Tab-separated table of C-alpha atoms in Angstrom:
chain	number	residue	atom	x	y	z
F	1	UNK	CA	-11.115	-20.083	5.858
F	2	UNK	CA	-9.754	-21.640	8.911
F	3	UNK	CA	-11.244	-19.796	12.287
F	4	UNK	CA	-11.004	-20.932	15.755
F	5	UNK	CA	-12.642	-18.445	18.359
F	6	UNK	CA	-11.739	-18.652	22.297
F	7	UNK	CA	-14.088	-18.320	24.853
F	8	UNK	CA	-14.931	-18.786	28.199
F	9	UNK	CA	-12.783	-16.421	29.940
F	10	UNK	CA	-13.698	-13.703	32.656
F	11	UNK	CA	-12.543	-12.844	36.187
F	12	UNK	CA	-11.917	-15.578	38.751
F	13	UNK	CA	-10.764	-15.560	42.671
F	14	UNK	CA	-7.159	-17.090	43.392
F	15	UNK	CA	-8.124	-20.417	44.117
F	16	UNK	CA	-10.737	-20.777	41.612
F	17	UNK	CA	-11.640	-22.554	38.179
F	18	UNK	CA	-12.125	-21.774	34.857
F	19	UNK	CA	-12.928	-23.955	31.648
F	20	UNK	CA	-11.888	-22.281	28.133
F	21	UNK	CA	-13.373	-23.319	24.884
F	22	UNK	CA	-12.137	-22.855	21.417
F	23	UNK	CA	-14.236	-23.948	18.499
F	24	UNK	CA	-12.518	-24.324	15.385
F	25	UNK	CA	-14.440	-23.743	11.629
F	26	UNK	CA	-13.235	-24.682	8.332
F	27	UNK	CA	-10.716	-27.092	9.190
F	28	UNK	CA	-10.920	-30.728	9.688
F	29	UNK	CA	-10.168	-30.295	13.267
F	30	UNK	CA	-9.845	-33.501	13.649
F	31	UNK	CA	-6.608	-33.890	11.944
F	32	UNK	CA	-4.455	-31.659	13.619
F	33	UNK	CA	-2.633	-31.314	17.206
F	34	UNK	CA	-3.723	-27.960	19.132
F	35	UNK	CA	-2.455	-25.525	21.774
F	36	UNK	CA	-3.211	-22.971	24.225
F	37	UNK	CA	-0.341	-20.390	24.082
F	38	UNK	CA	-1.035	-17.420	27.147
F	39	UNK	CA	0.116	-13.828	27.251
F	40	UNK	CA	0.117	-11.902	30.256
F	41	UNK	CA	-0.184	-8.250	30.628
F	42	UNK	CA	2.600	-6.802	29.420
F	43	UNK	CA	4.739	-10.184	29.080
F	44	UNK	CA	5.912	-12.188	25.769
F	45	UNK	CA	4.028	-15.172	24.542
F	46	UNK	CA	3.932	-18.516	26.891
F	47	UNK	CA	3.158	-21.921	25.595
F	48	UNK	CA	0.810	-23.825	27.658
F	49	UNK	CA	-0.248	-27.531	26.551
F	50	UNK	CA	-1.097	-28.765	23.538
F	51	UNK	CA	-3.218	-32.086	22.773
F	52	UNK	CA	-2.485	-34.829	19.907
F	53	UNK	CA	-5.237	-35.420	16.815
F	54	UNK	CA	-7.229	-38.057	19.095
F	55	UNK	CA	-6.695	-36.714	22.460
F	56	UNK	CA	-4.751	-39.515	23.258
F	57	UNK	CA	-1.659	-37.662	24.160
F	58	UNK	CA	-1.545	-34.126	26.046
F	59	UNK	CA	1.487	-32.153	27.333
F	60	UNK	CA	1.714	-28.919	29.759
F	61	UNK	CA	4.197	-26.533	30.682
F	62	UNK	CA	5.747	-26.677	34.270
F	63	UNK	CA	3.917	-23.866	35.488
F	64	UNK	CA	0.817	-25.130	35.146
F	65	UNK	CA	1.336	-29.231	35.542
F	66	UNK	CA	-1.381	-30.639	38.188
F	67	UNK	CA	-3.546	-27.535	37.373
F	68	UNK	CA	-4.861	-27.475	34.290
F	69	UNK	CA	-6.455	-30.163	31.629
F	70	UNK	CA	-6.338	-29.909	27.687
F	71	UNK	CA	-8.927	-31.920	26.454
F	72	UNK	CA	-10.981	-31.501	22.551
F	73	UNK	CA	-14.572	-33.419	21.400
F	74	UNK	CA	-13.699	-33.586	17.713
F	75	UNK	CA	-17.304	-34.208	17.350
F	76	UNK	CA	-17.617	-30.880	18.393
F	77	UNK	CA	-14.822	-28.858	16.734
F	78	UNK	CA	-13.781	-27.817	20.549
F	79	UNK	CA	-10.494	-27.587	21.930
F	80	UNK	CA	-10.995	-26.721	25.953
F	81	UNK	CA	-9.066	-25.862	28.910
F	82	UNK	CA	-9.697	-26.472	32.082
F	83	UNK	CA	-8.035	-24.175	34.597
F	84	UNK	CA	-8.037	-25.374	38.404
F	85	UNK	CA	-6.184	-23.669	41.365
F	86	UNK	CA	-5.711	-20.716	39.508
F	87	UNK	CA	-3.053	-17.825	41.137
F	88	UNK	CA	-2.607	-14.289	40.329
F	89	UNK	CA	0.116	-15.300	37.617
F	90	UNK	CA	-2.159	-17.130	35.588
F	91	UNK	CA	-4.191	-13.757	34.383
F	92	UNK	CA	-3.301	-13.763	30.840
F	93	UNK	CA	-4.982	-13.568	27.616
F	94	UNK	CA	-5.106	-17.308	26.014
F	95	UNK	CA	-5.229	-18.246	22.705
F	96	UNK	CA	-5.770	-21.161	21.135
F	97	UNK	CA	-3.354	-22.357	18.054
F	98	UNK	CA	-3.754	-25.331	15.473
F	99	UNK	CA	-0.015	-26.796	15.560
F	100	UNK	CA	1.566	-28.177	11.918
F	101	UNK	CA	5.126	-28.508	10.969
F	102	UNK	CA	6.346	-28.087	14.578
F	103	UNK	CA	4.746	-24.166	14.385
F	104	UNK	CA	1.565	-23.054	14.991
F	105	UNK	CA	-0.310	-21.997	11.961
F	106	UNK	CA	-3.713	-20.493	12.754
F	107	UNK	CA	-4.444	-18.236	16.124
F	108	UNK	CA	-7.603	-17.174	17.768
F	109	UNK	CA	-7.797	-13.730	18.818
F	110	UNK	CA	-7.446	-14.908	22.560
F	111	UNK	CA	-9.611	-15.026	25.577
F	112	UNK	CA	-8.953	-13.209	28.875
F	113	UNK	CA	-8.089	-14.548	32.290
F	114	UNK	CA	-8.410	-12.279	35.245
F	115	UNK	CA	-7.282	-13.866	38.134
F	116	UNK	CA	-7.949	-11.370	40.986
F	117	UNK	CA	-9.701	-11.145	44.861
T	1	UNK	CA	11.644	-23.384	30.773
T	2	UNK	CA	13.103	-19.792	29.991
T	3	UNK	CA	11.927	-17.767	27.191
T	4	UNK	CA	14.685	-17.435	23.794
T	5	UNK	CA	16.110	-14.109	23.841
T	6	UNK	CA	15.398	-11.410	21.396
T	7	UNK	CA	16.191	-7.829	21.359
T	8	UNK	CA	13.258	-5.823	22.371
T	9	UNK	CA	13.094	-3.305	19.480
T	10	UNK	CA	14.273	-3.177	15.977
T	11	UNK	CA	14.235	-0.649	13.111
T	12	UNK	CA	15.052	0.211	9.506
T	13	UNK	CA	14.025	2.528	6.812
T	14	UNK	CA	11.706	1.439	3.928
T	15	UNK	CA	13.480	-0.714	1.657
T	16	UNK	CA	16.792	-1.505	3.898
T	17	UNK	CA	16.829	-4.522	5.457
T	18	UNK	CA	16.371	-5.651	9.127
T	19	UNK	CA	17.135	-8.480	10.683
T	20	UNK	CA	15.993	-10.160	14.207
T	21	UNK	CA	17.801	-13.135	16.458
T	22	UNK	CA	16.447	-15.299	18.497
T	23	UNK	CA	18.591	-16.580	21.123
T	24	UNK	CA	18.188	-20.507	23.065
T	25	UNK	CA	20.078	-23.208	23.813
T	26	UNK	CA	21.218	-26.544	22.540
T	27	UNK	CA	17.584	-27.986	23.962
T	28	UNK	CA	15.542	-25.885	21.883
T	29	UNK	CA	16.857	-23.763	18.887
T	30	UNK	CA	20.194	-25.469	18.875
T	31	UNK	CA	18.765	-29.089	19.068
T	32	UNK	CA	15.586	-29.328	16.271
T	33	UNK	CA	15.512	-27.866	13.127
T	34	UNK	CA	11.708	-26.557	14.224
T	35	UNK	CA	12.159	-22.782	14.768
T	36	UNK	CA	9.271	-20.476	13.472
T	37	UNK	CA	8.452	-16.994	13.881
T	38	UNK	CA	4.933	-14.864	14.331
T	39	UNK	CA	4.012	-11.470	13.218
T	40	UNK	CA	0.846	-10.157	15.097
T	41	UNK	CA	-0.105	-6.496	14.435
T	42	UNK	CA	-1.755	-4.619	17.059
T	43	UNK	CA	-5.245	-5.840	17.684
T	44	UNK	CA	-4.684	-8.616	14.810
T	45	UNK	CA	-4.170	-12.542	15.193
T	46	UNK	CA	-0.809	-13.830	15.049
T	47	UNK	CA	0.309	-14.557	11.995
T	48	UNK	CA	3.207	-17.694	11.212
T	49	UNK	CA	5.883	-16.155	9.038
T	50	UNK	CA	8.409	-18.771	9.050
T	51	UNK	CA	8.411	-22.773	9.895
T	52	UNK	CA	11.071	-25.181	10.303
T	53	UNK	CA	13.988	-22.324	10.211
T	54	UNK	CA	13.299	-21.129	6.683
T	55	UNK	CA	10.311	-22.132	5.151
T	56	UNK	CA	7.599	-19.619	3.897
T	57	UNK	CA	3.513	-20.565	4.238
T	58	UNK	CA	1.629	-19.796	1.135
T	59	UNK	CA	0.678	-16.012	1.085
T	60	UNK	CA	3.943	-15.166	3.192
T	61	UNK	CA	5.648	-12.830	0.923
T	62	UNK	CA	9.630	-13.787	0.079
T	63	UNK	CA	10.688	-11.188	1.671
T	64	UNK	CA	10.979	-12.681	5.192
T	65	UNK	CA	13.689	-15.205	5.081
T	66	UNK	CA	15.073	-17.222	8.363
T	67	UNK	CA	18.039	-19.118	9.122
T	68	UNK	CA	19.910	-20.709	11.573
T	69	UNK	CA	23.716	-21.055	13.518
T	70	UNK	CA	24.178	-22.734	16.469
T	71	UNK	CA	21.642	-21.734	19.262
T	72	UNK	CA	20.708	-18.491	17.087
T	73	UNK	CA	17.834	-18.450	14.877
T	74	UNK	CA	17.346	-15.157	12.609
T	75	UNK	CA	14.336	-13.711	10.961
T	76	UNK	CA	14.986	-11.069	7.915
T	77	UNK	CA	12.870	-8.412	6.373
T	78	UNK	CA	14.269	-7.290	3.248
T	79	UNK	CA	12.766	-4.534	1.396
T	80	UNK	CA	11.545	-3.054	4.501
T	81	UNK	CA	7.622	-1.845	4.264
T	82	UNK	CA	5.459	0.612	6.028
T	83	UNK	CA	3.249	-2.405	6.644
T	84	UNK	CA	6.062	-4.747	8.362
T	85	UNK	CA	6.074	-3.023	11.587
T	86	UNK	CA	4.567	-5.265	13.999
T	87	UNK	CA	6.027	-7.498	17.263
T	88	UNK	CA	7.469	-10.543	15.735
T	89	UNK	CA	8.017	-13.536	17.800
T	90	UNK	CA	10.223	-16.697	17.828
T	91	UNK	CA	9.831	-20.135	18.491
T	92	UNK	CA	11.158	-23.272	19.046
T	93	UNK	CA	10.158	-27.011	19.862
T	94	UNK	CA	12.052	-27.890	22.782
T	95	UNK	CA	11.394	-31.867	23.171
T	96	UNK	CA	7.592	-32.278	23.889
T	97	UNK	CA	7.107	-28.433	24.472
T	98	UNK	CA	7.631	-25.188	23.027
T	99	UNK	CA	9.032	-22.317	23.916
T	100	UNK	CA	8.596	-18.487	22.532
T	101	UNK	CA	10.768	-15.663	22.035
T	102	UNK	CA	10.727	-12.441	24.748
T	103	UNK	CA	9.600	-10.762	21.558
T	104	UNK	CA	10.874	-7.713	19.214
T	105	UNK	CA	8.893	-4.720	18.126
T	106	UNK	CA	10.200	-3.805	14.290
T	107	UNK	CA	9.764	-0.058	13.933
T	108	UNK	CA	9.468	1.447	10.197
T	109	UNK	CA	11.333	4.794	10.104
């Protein structure tokens, strides 16, 4: 049974950094592209970045270009985030996704971002 | 990047049908055959319903069906059950990204 679990989250000043983890089980991790996909309070689903099989390539949404780095250790079964400069509109819950067939086909329950003074 | 539009609520009785759009444009839904759609049940993990406009995973019963005209992709729920009501989700690549649907909460009457 595929299971990838988020962590890493908490509360954060504006301005601050946060690094999110999300170890994957039962899956050759290795094989697949991921995502991070973010929901903030009250808001629809937001997709973030996602990272190709080897790390080679890596993609972000506009909103958080410059700020934040995808990066995975397939060694490791980790997919991470790391969240720089963060602002007010980045509190969120983030989950991590395994992407196939242009979809996303396995979630983890999410991790949450409080960005707050 | 603006989210696809879908209507915020939906609703049918057991065993009717209901059916869900998801609105974009001609760089997203419109332009790749790549739409898919997400159940997630209050306090569950989402759950992919639909891939590539109509396709099924294993386990995903044949009930939900999607399609697609234009810049509109639909999900259906035929045979409506207690056990479909959930927030359902689009969505589509959009050319090195994606992009989700505003959402739609499916009400069981």
């Amino acid at each position: 049974e595929v299971q990838l679990v988020e962590s890493g989250g908490g509360l954060v000043q504006p301005g601050g950094s946060l690094r999110l983890s999300c170890t994957a089980s039962g899956v050759t991790f290795s094989n697949y592209w991921m995502s991070w996909v973010r929901r903030a309070p009250g808001k629809g689903l937001v997709w973030v970045s996602h990272i190709k099989s080897d790390g080679s390539t890596t993609t972000y949404a506009d909103s958080v270009k410059g700020r934040f780095t995808v990066s995975r250790d397939n060694a490791k079964n980790t997919l991470y985030l790391q969240m720089d400069s963060l602002r007010a509109d980045d509190t969120a819950v983030y989950y991590c996704a395994r992407a196939a067939f242009w979809a996303f086909d396995y979630w983890g329950q999410g991790t949450l971002v409080t960005v707050s003074s | 990047q603006s989210a696809l539009t879908q209507p915020p609520s939906a609703s049918g009785s057991p065993g009717q049908s209901v059916t869900i759009s998801c609105t974009g444009t001609s760089s997203d839904v419109g332009g790749y055959n790549r739409v898919s759609w997400y159940q997630q049940h209050p306090g569950k993990a989402l759950k992919l319903m639909i891939y590539e406009v109509n396709k099924r995973p294993s386990g995903v019963p044949d009930r939900f069906s999607g399609s697609k005209s234009g810049n509109t992709a639909s999900l259906t729920v035929s045979g409506l059950q207690a056990e479909d009501e959930a927030d359902y989700y689009c969505s589509s690549y959009a050319g090195s990204t994606y992009v989700f649907g505003t959402g739609t909460t499916v009400t069981v009457l």
